[in-house]
mmCIF file of C-alpha atoms in Angstrom:
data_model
loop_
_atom_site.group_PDB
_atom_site.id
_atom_site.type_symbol
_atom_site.label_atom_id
_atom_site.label_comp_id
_atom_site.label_asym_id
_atom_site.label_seq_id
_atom_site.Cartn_x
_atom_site.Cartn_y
_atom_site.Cartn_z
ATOM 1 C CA UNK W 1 21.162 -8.838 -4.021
ATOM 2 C CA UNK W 2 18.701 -5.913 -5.777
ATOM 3 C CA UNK W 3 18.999 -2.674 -4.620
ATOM 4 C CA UNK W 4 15.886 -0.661 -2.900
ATOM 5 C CA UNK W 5 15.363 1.378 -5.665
ATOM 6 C CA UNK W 6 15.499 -1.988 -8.431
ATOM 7 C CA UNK W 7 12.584 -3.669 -5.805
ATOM 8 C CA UNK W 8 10.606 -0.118 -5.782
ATOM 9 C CA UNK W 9 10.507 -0.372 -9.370
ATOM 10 C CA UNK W 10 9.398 -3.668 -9.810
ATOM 11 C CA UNK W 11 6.502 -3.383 -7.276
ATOM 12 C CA UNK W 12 5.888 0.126 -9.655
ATOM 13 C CA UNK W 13 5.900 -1.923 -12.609
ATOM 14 C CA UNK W 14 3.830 -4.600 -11.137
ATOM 15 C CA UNK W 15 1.053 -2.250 -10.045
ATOM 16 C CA UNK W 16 1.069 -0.484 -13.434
ATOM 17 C CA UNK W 17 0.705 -3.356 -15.598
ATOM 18 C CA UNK W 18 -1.962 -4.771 -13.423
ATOM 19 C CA UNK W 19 -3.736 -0.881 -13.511
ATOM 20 C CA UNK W 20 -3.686 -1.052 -17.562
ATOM 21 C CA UNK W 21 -5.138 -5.322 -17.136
ATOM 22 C CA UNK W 22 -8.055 -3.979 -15.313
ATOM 23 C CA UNK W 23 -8.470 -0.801 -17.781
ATOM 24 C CA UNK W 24 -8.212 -3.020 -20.613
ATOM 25 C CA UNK W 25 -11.188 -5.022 -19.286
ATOM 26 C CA UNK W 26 -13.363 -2.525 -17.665
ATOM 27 C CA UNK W 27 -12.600 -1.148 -21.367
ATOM 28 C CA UNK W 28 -13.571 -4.513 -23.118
ATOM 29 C CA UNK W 29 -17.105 -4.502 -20.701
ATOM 30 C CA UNK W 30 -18.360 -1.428 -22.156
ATOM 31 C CA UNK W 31 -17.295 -2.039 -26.060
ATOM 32 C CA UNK W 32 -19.457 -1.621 -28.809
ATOM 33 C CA UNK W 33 -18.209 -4.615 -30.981
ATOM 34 C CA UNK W 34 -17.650 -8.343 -30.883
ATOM 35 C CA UNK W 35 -14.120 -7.680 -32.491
ATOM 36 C CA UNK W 36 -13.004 -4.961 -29.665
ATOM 37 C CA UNK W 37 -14.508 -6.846 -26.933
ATOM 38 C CA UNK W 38 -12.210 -9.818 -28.337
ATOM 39 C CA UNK W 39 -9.258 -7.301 -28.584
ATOM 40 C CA UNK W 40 -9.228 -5.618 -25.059
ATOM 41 C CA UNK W 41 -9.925 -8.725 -23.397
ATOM 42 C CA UNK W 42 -6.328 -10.201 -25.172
ATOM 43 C CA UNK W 43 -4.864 -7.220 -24.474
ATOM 44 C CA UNK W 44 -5.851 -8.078 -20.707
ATOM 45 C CA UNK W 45 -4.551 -11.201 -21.160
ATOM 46 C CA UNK W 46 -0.809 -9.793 -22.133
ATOM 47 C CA UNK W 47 -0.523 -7.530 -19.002
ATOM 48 C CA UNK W 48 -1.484 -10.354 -17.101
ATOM 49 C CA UNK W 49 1.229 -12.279 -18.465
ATOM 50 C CA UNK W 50 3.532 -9.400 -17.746
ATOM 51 C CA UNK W 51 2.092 -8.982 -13.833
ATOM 52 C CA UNK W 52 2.076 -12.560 -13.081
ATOM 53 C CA UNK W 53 6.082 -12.336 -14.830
ATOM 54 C CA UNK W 54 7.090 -9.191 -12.986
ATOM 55 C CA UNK W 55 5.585 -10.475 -9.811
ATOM 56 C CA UNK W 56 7.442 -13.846 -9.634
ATOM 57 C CA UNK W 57 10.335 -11.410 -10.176
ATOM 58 C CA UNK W 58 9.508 -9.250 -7.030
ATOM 59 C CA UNK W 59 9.188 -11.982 -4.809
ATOM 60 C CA UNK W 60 12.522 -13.287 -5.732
ATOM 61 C CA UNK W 61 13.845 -9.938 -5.291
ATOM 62 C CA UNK W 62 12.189 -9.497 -1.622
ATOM 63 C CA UNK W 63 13.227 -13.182 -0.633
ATOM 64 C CA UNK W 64 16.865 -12.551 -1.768
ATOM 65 C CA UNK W 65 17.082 -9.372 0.147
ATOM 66 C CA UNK W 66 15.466 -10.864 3.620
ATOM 67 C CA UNK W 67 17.548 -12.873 6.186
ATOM 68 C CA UNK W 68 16.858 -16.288 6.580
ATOM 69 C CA UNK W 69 14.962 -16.105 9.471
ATOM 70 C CA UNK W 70 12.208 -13.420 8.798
ATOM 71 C CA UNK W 71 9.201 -14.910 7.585
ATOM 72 C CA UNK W 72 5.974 -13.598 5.478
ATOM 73 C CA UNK W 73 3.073 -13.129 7.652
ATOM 74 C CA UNK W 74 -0.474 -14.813 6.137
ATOM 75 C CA UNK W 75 -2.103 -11.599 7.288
ATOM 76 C CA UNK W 76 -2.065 -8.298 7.090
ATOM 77 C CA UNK W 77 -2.408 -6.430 10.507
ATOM 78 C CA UNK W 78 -4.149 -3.497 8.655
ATOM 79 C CA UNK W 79 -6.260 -4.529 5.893
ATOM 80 C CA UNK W 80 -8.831 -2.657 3.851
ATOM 81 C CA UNK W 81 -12.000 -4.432 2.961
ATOM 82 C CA UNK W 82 -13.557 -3.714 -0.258
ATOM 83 C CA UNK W 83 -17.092 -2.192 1.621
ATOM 84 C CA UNK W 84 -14.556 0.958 2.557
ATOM 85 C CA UNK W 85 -14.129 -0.520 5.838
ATOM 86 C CA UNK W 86 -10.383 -1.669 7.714
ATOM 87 C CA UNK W 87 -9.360 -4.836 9.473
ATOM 88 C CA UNK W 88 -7.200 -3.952 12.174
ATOM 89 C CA UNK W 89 -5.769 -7.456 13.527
ATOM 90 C CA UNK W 90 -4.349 -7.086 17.211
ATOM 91 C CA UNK W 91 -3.679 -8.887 20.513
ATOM 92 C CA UNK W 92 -4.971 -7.871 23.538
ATOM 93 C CA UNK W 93 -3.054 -8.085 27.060
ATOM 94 C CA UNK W 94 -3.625 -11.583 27.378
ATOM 95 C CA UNK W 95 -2.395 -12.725 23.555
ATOM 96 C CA UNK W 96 -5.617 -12.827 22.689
ATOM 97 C CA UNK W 97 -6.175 -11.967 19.161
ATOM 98 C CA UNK W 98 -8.447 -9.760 17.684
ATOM 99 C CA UNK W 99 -10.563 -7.718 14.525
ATOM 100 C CA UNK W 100 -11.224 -4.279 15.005
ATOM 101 C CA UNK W 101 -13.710 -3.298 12.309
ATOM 102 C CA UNK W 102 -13.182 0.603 11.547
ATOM 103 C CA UNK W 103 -14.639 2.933 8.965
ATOM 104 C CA UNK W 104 -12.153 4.592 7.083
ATOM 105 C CA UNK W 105 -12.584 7.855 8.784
ATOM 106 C CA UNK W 106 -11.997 5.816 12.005
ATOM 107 C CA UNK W 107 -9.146 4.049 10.807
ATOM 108 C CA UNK W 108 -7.184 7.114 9.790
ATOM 109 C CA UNK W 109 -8.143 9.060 12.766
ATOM 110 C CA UNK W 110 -5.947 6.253 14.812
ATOM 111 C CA UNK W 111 -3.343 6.049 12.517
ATOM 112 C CA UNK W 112 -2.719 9.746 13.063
ATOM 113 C CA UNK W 113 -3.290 9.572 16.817
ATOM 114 C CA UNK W 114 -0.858 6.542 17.095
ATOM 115 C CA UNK W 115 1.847 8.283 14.732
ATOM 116 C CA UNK W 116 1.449 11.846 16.699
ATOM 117 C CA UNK W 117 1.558 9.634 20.245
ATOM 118 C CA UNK W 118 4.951 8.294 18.905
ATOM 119 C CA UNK W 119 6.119 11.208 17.888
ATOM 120 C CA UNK W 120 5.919 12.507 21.172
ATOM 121 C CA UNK W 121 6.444 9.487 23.135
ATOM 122 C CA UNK W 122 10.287 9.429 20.808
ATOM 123 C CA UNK W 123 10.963 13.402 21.628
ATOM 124 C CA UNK W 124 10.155 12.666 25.097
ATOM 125 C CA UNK W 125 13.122 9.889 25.032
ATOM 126 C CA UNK W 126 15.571 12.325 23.368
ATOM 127 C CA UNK W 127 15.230 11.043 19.882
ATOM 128 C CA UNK W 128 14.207 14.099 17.667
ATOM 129 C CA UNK W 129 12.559 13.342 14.424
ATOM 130 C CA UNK W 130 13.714 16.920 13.179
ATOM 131 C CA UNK W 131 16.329 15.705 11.046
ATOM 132 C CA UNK W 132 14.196 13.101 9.043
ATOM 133 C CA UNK W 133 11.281 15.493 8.263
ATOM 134 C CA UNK W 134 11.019 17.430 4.965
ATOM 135 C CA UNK W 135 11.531 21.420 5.081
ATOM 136 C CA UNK W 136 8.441 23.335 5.947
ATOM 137 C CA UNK W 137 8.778 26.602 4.280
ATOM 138 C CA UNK W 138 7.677 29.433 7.407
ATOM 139 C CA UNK W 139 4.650 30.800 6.718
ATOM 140 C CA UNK W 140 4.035 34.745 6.808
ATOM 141 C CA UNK W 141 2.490 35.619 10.280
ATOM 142 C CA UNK W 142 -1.247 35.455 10.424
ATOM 143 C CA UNK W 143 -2.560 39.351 9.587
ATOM 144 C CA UNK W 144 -6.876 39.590 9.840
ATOM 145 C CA UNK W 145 -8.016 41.562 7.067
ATOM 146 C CA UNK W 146 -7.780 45.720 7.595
ATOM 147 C CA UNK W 147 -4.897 45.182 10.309
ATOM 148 C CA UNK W 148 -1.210 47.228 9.222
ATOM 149 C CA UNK W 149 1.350 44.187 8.246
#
């Protein structure tokens, strides 16, 4: 069974070689000769031999790592939509399901509303999230300008 970090880095690796496919052909669309156009574009080619490789290699390495039971969903609850916009997928009270179309403004404005209402809604409970927070350096005390520190 792979490790976290061996699955971290082949998701890493995946979305790097795919980053230098799509340089190599926004690259190739703005060369200046027959011969470099033909040379990006195969170098496009080979990292998209190497994603599609790596990528068969991820899977296996999620599907060996998952019980038996859990299974891929065909959707993505949250999903960003190319016009800047997000798909949020929900059901409503009566398991009816539904699209919320957000802006992204909107759509991070309720992701930090929903993770600040859990926050709360956990230290209310007992459960302090203290521990699994980064250090926040203190800041000096607020002084307005001509005031004696």
């Amino acid at each position: 069974m792979p490790t976290d970090t061996a699955v971290i880095a082949l998701a890493n690796e995946v979305c790097a070689q795919f980053a230098r496919a799509e340089v190599a052909r926004a690259l190739a669309e703005h060369s200046t000769s027959h011969a470099e156009h033909a040379t990006l574009t195969e170098r496009a080619a080979r990292f998209d031999a190497l994603v599609d490789e790596r990528w068969r290699e991820l899977v296996k390495a999620i599907r060996a790592g998952l019980p038996r039971a859990v299974h891929v969903e065909r959707f993505m609850p949250v999903r960003p939509l190319t016009n800047g916009h997000v798909e949020l997928h929900v059901h409503d009270t009566s398991d009816r399901r539904l699209v919320v179309l957000l802006t992204g403004a909107q759509a991070l404005a309720v992701g930090a509303h929903l993770t600040a209402n859990g926050a709360v809604s956990l230290d209310r409970i007992g459960q302090k999230l203290d521990p699994g927070l980064p250090y926040v350096k203190a800041a000096p005390p607020f002084a307005p300008p001509g005031a004696a520190a």
